[in-house]
XYZ file of C-alpha atoms in Angstrom:
619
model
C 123.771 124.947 88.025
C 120.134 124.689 86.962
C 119.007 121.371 85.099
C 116.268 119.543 85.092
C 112.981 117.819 83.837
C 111.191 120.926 85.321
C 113.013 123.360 84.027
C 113.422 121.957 80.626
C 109.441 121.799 80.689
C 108.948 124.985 81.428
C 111.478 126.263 79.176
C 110.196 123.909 76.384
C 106.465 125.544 76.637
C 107.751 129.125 75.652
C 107.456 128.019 72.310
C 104.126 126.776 72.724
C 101.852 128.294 75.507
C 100.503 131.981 75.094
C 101.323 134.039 78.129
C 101.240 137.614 78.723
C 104.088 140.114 77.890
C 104.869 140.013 81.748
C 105.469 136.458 83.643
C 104.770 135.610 87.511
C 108.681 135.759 88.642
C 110.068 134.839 91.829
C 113.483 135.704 92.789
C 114.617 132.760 94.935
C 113.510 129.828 97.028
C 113.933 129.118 100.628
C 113.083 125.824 102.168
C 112.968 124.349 105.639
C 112.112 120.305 106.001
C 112.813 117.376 106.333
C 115.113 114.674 104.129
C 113.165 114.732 101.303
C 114.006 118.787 101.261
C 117.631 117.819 102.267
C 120.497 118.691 99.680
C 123.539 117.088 101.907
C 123.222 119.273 105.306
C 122.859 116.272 107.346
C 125.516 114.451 105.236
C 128.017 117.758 105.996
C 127.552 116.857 109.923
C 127.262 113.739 109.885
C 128.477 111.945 106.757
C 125.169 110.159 106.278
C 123.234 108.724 104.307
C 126.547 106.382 103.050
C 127.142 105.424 99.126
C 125.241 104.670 97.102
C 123.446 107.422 98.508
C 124.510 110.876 96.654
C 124.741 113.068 99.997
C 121.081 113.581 99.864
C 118.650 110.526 100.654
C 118.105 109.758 96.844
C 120.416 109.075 93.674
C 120.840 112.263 92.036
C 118.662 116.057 93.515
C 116.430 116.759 95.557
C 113.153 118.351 94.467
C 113.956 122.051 95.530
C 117.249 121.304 93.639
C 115.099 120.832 90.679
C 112.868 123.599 90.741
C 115.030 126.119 91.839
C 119.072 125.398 91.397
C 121.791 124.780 93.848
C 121.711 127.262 97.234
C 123.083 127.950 99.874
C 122.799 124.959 102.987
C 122.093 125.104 106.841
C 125.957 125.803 107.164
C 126.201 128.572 104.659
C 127.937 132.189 105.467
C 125.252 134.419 107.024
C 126.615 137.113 104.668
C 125.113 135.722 101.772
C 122.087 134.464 103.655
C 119.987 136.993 101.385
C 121.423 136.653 98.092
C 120.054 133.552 97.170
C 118.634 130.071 97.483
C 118.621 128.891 100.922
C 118.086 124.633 101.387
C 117.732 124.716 105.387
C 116.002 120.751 105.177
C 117.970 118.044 107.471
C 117.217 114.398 106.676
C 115.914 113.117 110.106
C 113.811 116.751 111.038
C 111.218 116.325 113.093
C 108.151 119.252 113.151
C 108.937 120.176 116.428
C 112.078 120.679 118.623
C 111.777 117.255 120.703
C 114.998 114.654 120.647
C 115.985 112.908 117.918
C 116.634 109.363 117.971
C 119.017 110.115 115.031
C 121.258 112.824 117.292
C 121.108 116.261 117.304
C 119.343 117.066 114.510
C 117.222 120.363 113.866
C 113.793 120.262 113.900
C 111.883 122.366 111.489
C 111.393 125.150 114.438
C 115.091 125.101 114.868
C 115.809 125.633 111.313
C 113.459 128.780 110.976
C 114.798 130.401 114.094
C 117.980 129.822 112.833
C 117.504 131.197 109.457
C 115.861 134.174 110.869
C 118.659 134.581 113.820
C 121.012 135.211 111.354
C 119.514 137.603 109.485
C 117.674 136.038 106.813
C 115.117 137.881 105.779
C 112.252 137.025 102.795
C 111.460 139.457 100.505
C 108.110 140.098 97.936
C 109.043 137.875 95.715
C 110.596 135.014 97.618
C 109.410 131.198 97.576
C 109.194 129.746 101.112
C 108.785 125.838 101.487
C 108.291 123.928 104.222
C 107.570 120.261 103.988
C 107.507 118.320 107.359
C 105.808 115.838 109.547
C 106.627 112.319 108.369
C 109.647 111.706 110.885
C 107.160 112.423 113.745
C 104.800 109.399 112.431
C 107.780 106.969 111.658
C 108.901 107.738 115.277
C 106.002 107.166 117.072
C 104.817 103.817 115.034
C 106.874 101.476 117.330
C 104.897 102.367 120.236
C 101.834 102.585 118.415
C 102.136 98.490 116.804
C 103.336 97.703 120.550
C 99.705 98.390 121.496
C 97.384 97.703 119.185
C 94.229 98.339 120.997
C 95.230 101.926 121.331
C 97.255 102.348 117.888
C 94.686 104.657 116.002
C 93.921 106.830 118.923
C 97.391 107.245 119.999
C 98.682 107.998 116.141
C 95.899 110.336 115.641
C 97.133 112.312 118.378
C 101.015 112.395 117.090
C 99.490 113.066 113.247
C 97.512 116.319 114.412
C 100.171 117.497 116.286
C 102.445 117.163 113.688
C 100.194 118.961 111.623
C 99.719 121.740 113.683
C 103.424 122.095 114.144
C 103.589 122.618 110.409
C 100.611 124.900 110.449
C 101.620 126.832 113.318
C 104.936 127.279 111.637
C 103.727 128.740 108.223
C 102.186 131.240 110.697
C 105.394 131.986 111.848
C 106.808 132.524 108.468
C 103.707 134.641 107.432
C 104.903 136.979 110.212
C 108.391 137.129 109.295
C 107.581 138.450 106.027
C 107.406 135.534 103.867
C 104.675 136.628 100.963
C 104.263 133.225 99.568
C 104.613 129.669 101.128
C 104.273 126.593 99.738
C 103.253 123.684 101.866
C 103.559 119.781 100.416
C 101.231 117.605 102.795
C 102.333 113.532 102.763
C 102.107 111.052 100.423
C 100.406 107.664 101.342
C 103.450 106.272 103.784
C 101.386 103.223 103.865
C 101.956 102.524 100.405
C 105.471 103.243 100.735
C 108.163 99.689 100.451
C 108.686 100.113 103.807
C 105.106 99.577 104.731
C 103.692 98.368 102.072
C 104.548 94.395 102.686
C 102.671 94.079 105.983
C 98.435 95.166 105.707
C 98.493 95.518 109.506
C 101.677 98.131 109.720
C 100.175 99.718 106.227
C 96.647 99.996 107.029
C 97.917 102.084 110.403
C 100.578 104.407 108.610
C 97.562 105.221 105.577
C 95.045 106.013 108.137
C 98.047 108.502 110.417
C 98.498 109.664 106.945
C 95.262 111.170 106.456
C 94.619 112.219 110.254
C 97.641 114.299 109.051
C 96.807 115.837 105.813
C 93.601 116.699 106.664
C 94.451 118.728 110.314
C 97.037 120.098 107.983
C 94.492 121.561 105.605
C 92.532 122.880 108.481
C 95.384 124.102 110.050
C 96.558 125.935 106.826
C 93.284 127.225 106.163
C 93.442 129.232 109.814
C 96.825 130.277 108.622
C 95.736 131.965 105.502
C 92.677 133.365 106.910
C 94.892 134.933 109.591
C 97.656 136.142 107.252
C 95.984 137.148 104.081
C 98.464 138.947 102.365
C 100.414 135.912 102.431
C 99.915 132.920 99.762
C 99.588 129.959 100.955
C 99.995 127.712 98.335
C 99.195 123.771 99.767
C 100.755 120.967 96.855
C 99.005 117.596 97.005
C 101.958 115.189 97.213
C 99.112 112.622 98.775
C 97.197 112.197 95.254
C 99.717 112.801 92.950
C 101.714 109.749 94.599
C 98.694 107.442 94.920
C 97.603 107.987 91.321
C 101.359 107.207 90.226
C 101.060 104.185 92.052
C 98.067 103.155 90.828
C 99.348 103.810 87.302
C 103.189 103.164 87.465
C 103.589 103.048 83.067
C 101.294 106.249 83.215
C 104.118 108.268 84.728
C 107.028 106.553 83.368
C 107.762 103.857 85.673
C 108.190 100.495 86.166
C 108.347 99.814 89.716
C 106.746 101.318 92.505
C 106.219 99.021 95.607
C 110.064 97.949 95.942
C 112.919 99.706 97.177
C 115.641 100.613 94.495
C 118.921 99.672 97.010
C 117.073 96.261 97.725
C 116.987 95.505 93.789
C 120.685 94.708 92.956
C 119.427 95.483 89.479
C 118.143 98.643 89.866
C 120.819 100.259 92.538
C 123.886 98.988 90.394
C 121.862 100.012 87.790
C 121.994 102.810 84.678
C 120.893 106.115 86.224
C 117.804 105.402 84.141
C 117.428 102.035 85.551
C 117.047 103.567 89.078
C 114.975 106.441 87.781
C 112.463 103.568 86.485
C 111.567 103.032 90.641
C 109.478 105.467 92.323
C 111.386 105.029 95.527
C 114.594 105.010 95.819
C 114.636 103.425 99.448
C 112.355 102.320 101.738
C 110.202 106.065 102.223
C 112.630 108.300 99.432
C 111.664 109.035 96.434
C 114.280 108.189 93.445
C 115.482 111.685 91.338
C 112.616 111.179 88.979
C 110.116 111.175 91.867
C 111.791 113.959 93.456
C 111.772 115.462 89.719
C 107.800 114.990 89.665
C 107.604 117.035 92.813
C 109.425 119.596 91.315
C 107.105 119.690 88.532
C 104.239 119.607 90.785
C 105.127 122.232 92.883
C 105.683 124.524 89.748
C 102.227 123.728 88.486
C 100.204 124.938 91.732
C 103.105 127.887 92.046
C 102.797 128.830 88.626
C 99.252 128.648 88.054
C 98.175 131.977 87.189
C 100.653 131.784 84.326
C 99.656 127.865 83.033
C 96.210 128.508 83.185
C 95.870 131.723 80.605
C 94.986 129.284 77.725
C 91.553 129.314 79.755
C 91.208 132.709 77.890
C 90.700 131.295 74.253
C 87.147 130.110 75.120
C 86.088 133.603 75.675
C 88.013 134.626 72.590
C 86.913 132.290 70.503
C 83.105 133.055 71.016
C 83.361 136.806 70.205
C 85.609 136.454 67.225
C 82.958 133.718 65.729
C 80.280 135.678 66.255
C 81.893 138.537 64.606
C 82.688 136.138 62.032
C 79.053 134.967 61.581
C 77.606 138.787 61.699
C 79.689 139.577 59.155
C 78.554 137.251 56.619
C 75.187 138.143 57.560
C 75.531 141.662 56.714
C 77.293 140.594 53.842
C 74.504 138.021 53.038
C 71.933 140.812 52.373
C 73.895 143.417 50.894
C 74.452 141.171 48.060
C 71.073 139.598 48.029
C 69.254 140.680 44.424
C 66.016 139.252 45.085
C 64.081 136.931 47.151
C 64.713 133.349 48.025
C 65.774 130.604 50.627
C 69.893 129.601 51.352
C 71.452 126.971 52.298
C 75.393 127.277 52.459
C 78.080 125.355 53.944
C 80.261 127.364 56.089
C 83.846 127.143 56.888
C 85.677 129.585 59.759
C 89.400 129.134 60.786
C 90.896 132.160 63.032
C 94.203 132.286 65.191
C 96.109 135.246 66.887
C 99.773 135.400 68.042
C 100.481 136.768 71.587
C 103.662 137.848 73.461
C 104.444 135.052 76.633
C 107.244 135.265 79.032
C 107.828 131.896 81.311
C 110.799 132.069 84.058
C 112.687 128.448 83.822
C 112.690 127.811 87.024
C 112.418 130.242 90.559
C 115.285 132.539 90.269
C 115.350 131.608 86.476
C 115.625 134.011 83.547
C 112.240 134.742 81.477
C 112.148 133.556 78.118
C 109.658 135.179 75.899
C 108.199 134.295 72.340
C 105.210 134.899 70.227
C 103.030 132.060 70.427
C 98.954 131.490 69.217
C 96.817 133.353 71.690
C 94.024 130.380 70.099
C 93.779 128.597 66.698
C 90.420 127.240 65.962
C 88.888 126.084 62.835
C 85.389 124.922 62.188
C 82.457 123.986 59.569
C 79.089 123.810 59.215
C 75.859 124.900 57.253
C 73.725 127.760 57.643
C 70.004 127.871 56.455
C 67.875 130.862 56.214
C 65.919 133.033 53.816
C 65.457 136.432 52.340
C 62.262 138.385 51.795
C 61.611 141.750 50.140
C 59.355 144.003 52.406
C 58.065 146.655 50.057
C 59.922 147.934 47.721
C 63.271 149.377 49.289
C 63.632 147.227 51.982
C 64.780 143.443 52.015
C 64.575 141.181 55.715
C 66.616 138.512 55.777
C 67.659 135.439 58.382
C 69.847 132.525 58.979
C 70.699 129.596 61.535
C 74.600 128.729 61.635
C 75.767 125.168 62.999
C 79.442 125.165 63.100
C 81.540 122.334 64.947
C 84.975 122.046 64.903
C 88.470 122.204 66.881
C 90.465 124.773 69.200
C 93.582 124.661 71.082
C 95.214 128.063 73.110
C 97.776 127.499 75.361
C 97.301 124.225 76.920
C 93.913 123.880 76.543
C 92.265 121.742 73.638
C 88.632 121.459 73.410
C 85.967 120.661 70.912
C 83.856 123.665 69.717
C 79.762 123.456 68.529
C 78.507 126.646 67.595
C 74.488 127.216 67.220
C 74.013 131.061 66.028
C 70.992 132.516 64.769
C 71.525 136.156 62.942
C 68.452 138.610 61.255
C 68.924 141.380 59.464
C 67.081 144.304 57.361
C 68.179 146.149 54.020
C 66.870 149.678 53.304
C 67.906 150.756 49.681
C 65.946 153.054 48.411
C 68.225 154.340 45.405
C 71.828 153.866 44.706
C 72.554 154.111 48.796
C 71.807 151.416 51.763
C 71.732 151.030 55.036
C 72.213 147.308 56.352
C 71.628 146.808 59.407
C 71.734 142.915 61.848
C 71.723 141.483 64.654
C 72.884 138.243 66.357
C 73.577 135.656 68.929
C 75.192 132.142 69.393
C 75.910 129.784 72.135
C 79.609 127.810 71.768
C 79.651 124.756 74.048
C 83.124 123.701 74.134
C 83.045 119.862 75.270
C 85.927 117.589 75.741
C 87.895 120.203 77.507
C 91.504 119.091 78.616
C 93.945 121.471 80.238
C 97.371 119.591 79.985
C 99.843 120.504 83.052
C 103.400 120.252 83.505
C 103.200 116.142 84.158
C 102.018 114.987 81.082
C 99.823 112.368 82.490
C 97.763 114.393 84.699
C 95.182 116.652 82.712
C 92.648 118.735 84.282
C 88.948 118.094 82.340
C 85.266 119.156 82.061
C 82.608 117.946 80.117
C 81.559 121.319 78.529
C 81.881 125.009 78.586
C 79.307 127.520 77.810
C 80.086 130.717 75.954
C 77.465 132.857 75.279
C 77.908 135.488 72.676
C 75.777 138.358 71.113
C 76.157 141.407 68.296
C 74.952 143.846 66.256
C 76.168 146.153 62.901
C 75.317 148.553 60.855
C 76.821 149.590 57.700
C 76.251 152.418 54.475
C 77.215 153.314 51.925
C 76.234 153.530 48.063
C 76.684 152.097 44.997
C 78.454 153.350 42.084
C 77.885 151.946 38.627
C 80.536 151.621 36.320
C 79.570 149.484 33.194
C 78.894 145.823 33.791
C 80.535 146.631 37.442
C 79.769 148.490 40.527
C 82.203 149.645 42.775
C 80.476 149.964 46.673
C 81.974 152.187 49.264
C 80.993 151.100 52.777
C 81.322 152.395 56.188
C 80.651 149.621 59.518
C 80.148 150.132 62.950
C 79.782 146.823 64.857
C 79.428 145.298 68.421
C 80.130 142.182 69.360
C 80.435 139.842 73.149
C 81.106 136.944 74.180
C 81.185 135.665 78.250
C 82.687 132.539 78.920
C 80.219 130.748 81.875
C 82.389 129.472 84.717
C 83.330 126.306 85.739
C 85.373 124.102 87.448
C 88.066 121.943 86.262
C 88.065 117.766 87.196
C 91.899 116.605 87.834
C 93.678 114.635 90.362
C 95.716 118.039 91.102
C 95.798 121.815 90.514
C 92.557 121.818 89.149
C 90.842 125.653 88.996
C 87.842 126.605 89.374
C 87.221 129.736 86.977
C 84.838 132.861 87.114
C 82.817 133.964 84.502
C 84.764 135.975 81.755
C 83.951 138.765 79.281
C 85.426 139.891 76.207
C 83.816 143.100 74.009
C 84.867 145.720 71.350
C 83.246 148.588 69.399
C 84.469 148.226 65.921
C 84.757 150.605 63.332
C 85.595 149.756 59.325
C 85.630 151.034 55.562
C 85.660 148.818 52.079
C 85.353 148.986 48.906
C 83.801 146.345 47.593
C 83.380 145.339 43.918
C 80.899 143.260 41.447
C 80.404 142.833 38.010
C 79.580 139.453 35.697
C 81.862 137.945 33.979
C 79.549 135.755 31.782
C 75.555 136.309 31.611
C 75.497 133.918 34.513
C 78.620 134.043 36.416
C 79.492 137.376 38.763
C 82.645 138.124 40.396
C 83.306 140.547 43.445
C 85.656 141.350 45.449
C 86.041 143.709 48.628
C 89.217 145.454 50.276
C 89.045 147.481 53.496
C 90.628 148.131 57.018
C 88.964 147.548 60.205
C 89.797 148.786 63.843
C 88.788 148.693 67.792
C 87.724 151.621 68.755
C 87.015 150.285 72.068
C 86.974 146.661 73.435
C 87.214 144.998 77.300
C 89.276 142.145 77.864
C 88.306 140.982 81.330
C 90.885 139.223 83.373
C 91.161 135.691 83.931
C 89.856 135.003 87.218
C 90.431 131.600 89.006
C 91.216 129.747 92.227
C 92.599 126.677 92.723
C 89.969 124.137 94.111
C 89.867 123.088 97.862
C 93.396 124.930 98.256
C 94.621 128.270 100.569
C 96.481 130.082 97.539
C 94.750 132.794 97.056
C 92.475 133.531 94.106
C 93.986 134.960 91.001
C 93.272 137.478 87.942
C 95.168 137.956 85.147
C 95.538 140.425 82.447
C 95.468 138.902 79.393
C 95.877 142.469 77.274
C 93.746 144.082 74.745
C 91.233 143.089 72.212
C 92.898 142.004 69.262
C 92.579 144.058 66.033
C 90.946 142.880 63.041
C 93.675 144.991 60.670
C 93.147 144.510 56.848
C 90.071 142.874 55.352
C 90.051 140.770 51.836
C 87.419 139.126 50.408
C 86.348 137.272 47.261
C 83.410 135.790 46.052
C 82.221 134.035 42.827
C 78.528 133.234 41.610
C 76.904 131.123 38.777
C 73.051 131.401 38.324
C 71.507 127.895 36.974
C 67.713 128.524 36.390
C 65.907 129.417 39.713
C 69.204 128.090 41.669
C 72.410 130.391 42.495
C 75.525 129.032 44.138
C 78.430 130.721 44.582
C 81.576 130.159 46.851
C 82.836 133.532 48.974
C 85.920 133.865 51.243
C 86.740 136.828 53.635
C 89.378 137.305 55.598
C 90.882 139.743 58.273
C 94.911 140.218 58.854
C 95.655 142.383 61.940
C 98.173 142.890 64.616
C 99.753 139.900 66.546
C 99.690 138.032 63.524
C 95.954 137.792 63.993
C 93.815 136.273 61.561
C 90.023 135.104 61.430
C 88.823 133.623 58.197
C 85.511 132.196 57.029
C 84.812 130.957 53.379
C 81.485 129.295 52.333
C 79.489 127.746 49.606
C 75.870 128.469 49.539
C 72.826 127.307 46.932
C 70.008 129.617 46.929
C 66.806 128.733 45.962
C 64.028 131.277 44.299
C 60.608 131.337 45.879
């Protein structure tokens, strides 16, 4: 049975993150390793580790446990070998196939070639892990603190073995079929309660750490160039576990240098008391630390899917500066004479899109409508109108808008700076209007949340750059005190998000510049009249479409890592739908100020609003 903080996360975010009507999905997971990958096959042989030990060298699961549900062990009937999970890990495993000083226990090439001698098999849209290496470097530091003179040289030597073991293996796997692999490197061991007391023993088990995770990123990096259609997806246990450590209360703990079984406290403890220690003994994580792997595995596996809140930056540019050209156009078809504005602006948009998460590798998807983006911001905008002969009327305005915007898990802070122009050629009872525009949206205080709460991916700002152009017609039909305007729009409108890479302690992204553009077509009727000598209503109703629009995928890579770079579809331009609008007016000697809201209701529950109130001054 499936439970978990990991899958209750991702689960949880269906009703909050906007994915796309399809989901990255993976069918099962398969795992080779060592202890910390173990779910009781060395306990089945040997009947080790003892109580209070739960079969598996921690309190409760083990990390693959977490992410992906019970499966089958090293023992399990070959006919099923295929059908389903497959947890091949032995607590003890070293990376290669030499003796163990803990008996006859399978190395990591032992437990591929026996996974593959009896017929397993991975197919497209299997998860292979393989996590391995630290049993080599507890076995060889003995020898290493017997001679200290020769300690770093000789543990540099077991360290990139190791690691090319593990390299040379996921290799192996490539071959065999596996399409994507993910590889945890080590956490600080140094740091570890079993080290951790003595600066001499930790000092040499940090720096064999880091001889080993870096020849394992070199060696992964050969892997992946050598089998490209094969993702190699490397986790970074290393800086996940150091930042926990250097922030216990951060991540929910309380203890993090001591080992849970040597805390009478803690191991006769509440399962929540024992959960409160990272470690559960001397080099094990407890069942929340193997729960944070879990969760950090699913956010490098899954990032394709947690990043598409990215999207929303894009979005958000083009449907402002649609917003803002509107108004614009709007601006001078109602203009009656000549003067200077100053009006304080207010925009607010959002759009629904379909998601679909699976809880879990081998999970079920769930899917839900959830806001593509939400933004809402305010400002002024100054400009002026002049009449240019008789017919024709030029008009232009600078917008400053500032505001919020969340998509997905993405917040940032939004500053618009637009500047529109425009002309109006009337020369009876019919127009032509006709503007042109383009804005910059720096989105600063960017902060991509991820499936650990306390890690957040950040940058300092993000440039959109958007641009457009409309032109509408249509003439004017008098009616008493009121005249009742049919109008026909064609418009144009861009926006490219500039990319950029993320800042985070892990799974940050490094994105490529996106596009998003549409042609759009629209009719209204629009209506004003006065009420009083110096007070005029109006009021428009219409329907607006795409008649063509680009939606460029979302195209990222996760920084300094082997998976391969990503794009994803993130569907079609939204459409604008209905459009309402309302405006009211009060003249006051040379001064008019009036208060207008329009608004836009299409599909996916979109909706982009803007509503201002504006003093205009005669010349």
């Amino acid at each position: 049975m499936k439970h978990t903080l990991t899958l209750a996360l991702l689960a949880s975010m269906v009703s909050m993150l906007p994915f796309a009507a399809h989901a990255q999905s993976y069918d099962r997971l398969v795992s080779f390793g060592d202890s910390l990958s173990d779910p009781g096959n060395l306990f089945t042989a040997t009947g080790q580790p003892p109580a209070p030990y739960n079969r598996r060298f921690t309190n409760d699961l083990v990390w693959n446990e977490y992410l992906a549900g019970s499966g089958l062990n090293f023992f399990g009937s070959p006919a099923t070998i295929n059908s389903g999970n497959v947890y091949s890990g032995w607590g003890g495993a070293r990376s290669d196939s030499a003796a163990n000083s803990s008996g006859p226990i399978p190395g990591t090439p032992t437990q591929i070639g026996a996974y593959l001698a009896r017929g397993g098999t991975f197919g497209a849209n299997d998860v292979v892990s393989l996590w391995a290496g630290a049993n080599d470097i507890f076995q060889a530091l003995p020898t290493a603190a017997a001679n200290p003179a020769t300690a770093s040289a000789y543990m540099t030597g077991i360290a990139s073995t190791a690691a090319g073991n593990v390299s040379s293996q996921v290799g192996q796997l490539a071959t065999a079929g596996a399409k994507t692999i993910v590889v945890m490197n080590l956490p600080d061991l140094g740091s570890t309660p079993q080290f951790n007391t003595s600066i001499t023993t930790s000092g040499l088990t940090t720096y064999t750490t880091g001889v080993f995770n870096t020849a394992l990123d070199t060696g992964l990096n050969a892997a992946a160039a050598a089998h490209s259609d094969t993702n190699i997806v490397e986790v970074d246990i290393r800086s996940a576990f150091s930042a926990i450590v250097a922030d216990p209360q951060g991540f929910g703990f309380s203890n993090v240098t001591q080992a849970c079984i040597t805390v009478t406290a803690c191991v006769t403890g509440s399962q929540e008391t024992r959960n409160s220690y990272l470690f559960w003994d001397g080099v094990h994580p407890t069942a929340a630390g193997h729960q944070l792997v879990a969760n950090l595995a699913a956010q490098y596996l899954y990032t394709p899917t947690l990043t598409r809140g990215v999207g929303m930056l894009a979005e958000q540019g083009y449907t402002t500066r649609r917003a803002i050209q509107a108004e614009m156009g709007s601006l001078l078809h109602r203009a009656t004479g000549e003067g200077y504005f100053v009006q304080i602006v207010g925009a607010q948009g959002s759009r629904d899109t379909s998601l679909a998460m699976q809880d879990g590798i081998g999970g079920d998807d769930a899917s839900s409508d959830v806001k593509a983006y939400d933004y809402s911001l305010a400002g002024v905008r100054a400009g002026a109108v002049q009449s240019i002969g008789s017919a024709t009327t030029f008009g232009f305005g600078v917008t400053a808008l500032t505001g919020d915007s969340k998509g997905f898990l993405v917040t940032a802070k939004p500053t618009d700076l637009s500047f529109d122009l425009g002309l109006d050629w009337r020369p009876g009872r019919y127009f032509i209007t006709a503007t042109a525009g383009a804005g910059i949206t720096s989105f600063s205080d960017y902060e991509r949340h991820t499936l650990i709460n306390a890690f957040r991916e950040t940058v300092n700002h993000v440039d959109t750059a958007a641009y457009s152009a409309q032109v509408q017609t249509g003439f004017d039909h008098a009616m008493g005190d009121w005249t009742v305007t049919p109008v026909a729009r064609l418009s144009y409108a861009s926006a490219t998000m500039k990319g950029f890479k993320e800042r985070g302690t892990v799974a940050a992204v490094g994105f490529e510049d996106r596009k998003v553009s549409a042609l759009s077509g629209a009719v209204e009727l629009q209506a004003s009249g006065k009420l009083s000598e110096n007070v005029s209503l109006s009021g428009v109703l219409g329907y607006e479409a795409v008649l063509s629009g680009d939606q460029e995928d979302l195209r990222g890579k996760l920084i300094n890592n082997t998976a391969q770079a990503f794009a994803t579809k993130m569907g079609d331009v939204g459409s604008p739908g209905v459009l309402v609008g309302i405006g009211l007016e009060r003249r006051m000697g040379g001064y008019a100020l009036s208060a207008q809201y329009r608004g836009t209701y299409g599909s996916d529950s979109q909706q982009d609003q803007t509503a201002l109130i504006s003093l205009n001054k005669a010349f």
